[in-house]
Structures are given as C-alpha cells and as structure tokens.
Short mmCIF file of N, CA and C in Angstrom, two decimals:
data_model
loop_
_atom_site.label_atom_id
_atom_site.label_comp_id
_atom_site.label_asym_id
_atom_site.label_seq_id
_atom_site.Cartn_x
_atom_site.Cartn_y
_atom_site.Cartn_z
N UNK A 1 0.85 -1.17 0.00
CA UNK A 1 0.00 0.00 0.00
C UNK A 1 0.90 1.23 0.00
N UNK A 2 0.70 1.84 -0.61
CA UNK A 2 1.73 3.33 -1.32
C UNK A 2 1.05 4.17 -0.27
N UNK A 3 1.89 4.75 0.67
CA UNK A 3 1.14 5.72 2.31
C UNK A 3 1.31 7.09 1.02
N UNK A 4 1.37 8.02 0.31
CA UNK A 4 1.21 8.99 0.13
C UNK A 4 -0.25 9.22 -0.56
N UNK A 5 -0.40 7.62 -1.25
CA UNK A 5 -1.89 7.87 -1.81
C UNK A 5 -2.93 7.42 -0.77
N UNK A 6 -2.85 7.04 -0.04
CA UNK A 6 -3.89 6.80 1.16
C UNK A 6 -3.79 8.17 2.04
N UNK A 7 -3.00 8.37 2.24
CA UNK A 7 -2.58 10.17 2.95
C UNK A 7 -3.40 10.96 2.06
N UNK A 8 -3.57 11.13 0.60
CA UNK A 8 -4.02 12.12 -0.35
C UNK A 8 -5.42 11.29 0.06
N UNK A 9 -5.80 10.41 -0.23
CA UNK A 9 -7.32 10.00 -0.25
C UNK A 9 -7.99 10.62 1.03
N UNK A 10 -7.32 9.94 1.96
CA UNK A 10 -7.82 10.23 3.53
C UNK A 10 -7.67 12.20 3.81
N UNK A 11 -7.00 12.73 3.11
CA UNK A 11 -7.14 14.39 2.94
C UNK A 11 -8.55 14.50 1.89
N UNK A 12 -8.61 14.19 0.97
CA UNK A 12 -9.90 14.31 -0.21
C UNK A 12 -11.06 14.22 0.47
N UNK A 13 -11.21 13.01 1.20
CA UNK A 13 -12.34 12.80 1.98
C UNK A 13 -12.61 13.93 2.71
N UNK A 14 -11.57 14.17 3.62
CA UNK A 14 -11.76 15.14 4.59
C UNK A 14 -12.45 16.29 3.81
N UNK A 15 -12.01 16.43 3.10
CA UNK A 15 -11.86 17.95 1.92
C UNK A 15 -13.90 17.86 1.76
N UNK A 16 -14.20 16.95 1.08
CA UNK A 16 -15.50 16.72 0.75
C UNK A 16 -16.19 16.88 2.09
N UNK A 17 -15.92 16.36 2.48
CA UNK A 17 -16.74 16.16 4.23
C UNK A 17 -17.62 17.13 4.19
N UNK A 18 -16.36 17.92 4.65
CA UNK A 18 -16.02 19.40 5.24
C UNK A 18 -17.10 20.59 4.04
N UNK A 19 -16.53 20.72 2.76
CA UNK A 19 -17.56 21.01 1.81
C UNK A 19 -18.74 20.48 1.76
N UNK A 20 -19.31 19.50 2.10
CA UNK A 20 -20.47 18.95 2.32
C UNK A 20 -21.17 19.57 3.15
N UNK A 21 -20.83 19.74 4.47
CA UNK A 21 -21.18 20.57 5.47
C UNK A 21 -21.73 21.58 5.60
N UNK A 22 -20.75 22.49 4.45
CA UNK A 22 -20.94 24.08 4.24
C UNK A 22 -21.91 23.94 3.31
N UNK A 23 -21.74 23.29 2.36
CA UNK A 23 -22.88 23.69 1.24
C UNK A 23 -24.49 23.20 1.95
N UNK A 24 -24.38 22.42 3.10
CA UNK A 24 -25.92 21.21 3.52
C UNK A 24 -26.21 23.03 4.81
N UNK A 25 -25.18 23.80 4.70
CA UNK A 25 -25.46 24.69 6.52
C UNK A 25 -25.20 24.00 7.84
N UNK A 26 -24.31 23.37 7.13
CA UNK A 26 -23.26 23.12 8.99
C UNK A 26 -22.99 24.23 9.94
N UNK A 27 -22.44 24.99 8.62
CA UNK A 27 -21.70 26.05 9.59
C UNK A 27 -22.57 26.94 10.31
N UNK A 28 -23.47 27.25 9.64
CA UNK A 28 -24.25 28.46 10.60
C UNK A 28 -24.54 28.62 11.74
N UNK A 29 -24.18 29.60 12.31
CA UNK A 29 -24.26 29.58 13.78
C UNK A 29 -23.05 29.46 14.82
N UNK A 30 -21.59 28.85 13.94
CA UNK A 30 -20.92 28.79 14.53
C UNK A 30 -19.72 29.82 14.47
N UNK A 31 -19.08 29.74 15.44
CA UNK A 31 -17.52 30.83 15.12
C UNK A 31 -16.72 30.21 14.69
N UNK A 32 -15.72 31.65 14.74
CA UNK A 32 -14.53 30.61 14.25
C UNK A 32 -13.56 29.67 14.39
N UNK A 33 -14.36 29.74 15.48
CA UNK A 33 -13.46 28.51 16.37
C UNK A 33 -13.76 27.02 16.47
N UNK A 34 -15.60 27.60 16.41
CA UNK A 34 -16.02 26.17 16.10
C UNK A 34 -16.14 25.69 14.62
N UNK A 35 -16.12 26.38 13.32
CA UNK A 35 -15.17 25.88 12.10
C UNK A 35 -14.01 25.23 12.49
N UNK A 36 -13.11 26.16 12.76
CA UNK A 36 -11.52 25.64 13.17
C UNK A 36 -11.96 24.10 13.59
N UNK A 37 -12.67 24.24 14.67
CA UNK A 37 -12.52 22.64 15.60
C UNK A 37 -13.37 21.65 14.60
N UNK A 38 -14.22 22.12 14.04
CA UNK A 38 -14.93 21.19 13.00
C UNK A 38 -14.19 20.82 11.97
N UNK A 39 -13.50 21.35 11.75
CA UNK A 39 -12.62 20.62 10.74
C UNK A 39 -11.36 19.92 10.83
N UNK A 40 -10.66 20.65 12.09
CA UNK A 40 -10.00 19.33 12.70
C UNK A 40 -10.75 18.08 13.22
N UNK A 41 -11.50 18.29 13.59
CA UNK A 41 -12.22 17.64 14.15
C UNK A 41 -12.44 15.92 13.36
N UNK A 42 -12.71 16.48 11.79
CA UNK A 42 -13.56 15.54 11.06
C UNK A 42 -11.90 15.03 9.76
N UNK A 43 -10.99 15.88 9.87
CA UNK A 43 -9.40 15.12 9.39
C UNK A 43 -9.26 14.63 10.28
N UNK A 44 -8.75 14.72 11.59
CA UNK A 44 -8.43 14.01 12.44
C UNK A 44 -8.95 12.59 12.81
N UNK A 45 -10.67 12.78 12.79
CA UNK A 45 -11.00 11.22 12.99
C UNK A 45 -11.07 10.40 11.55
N UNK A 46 -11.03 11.30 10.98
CA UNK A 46 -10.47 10.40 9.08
C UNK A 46 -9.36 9.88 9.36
N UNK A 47 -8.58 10.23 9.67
CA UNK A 47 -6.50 10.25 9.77
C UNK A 47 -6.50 9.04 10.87
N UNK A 48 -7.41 9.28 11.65
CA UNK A 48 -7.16 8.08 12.89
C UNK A 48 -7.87 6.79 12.70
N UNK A 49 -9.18 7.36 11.90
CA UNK A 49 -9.25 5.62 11.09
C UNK A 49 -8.64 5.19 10.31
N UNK A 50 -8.14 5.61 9.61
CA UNK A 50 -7.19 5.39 8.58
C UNK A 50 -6.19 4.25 9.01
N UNK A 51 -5.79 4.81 9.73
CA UNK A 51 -4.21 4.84 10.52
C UNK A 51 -3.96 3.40 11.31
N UNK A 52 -5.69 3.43 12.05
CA UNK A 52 -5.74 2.28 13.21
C UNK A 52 -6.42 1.03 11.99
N UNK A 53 -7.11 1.36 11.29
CA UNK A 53 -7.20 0.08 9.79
C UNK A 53 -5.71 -0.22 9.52
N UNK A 54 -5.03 0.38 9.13
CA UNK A 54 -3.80 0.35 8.09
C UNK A 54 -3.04 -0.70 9.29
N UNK A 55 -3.01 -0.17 10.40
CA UNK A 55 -2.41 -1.10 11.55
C UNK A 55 -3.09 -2.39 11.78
N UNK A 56 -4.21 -2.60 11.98
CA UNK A 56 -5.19 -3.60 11.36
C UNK A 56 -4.47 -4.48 10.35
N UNK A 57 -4.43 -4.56 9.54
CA UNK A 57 -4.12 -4.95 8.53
C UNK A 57 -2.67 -5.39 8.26
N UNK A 58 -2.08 -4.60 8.61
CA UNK A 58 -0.57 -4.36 8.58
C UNK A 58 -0.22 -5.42 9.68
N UNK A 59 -0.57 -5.18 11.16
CA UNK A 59 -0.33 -6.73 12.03
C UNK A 59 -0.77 -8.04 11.45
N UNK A 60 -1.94 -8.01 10.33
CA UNK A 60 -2.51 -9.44 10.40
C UNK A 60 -1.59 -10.13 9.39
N UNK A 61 -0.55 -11.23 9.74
CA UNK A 61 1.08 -11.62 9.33
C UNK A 61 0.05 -12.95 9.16
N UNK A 62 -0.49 -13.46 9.70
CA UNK A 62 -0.72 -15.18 10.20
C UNK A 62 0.27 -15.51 11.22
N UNK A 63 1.17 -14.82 11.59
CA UNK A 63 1.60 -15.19 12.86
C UNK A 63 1.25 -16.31 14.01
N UNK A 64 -0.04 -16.38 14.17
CA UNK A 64 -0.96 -17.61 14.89
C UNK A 64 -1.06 -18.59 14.33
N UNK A 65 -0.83 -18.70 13.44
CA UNK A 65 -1.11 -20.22 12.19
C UNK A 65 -0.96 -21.38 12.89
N UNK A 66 0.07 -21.27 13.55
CA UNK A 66 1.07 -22.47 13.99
C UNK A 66 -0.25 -23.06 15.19
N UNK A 67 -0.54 -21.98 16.12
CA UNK A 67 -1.21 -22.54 17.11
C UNK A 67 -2.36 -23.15 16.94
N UNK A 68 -3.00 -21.96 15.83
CA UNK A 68 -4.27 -22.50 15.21
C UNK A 68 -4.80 -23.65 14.65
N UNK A 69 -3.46 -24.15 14.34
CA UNK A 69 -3.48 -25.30 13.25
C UNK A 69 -2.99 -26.62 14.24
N UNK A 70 -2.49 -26.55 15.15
CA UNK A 70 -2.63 -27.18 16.77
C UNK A 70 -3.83 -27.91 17.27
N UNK A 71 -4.30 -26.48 17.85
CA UNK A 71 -5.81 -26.50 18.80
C UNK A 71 -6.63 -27.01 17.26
N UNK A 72 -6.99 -27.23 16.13
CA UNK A 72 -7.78 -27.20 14.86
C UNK A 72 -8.54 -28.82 16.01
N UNK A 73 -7.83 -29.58 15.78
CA UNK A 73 -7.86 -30.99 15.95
C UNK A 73 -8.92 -31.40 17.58
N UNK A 74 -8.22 -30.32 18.38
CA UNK A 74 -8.96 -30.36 19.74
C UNK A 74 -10.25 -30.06 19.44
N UNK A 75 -10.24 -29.02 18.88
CA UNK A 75 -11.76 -28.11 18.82
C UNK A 75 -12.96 -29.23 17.49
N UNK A 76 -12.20 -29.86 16.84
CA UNK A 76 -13.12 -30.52 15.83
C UNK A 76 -13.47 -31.88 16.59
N UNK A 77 -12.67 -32.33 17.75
CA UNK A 77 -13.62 -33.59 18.81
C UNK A 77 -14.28 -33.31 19.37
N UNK A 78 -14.46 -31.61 20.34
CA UNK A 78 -15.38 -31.19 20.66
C UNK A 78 -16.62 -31.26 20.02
N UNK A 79 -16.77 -30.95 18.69
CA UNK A 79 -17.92 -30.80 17.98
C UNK A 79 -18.45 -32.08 17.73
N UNK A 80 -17.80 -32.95 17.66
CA UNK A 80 -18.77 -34.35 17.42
C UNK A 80 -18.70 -34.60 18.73
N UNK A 81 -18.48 -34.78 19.70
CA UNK A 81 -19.24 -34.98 21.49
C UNK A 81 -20.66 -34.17 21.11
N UNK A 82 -20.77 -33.43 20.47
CA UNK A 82 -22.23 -32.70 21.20
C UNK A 82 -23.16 -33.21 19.70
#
C-alpha cells in the first residue's frame, strides 16, 4: 500500500466532508473557532481511522497459524461430542 496515496485519499475525503457541510449549513451559527474545531475535528478522525485500519491490517502476518493449526484438531472432537 503506497502511504502517500492513502494520505491524499484520507485528505480528499476530509476535503469533501467538510464542503459537504458548508454547502448542507453546517456552519451556521458557529464561530470561528467552532469551524476551526470542526474541521480538525472531522481530518483528524479520518487520519485516525485510517491509521488504526492500516495497523489492522498491517499486524494481520498469520503469525498464529502455527497454534491454530494445533488446537484445529482439539476443537473438531469437541464438535462431534455434542
């Protein structure tokens, strides 16, 4: 996975969001502070899903195989007992 194009996507999104907002009347009513925080607000939890998927994904090695493929045998006598 190429991180500059998932970085650009996960910014685009944000980008739309955020324009979505303004054009639907998000903003009205608020200052500028609560813009400011609204839009960190809504990159930031883009950027942090992103981030905690990509890690997701990125740990899942099969690393466990070995055990899995162990216990396979235990857990399939269980099922014919019942």
């Amino acid at each position: 996975m190429d991180f500059p194009k998932v970085a650009a996507g996960t910014v685009l999104l944000a980008v739309f969001t955020v324009l979505g907002t303004y054009f639907f009347g998000g903003f009205t009513g608020l200052s500028t502070g609560g813009v400011i925080a609204l839009i960190l607000g809504v990159t930031l939890s883009y950027a942090l899903g992103v981030g905690l998927m990509a890690a997701v994904f990125h740990s899942s090695r099969f690393y466990d195989d070995n055990a899995h493929d162990a216990a396979l045998d235990q857990f399939k006598d269980r099922r014919k007992d019942t």
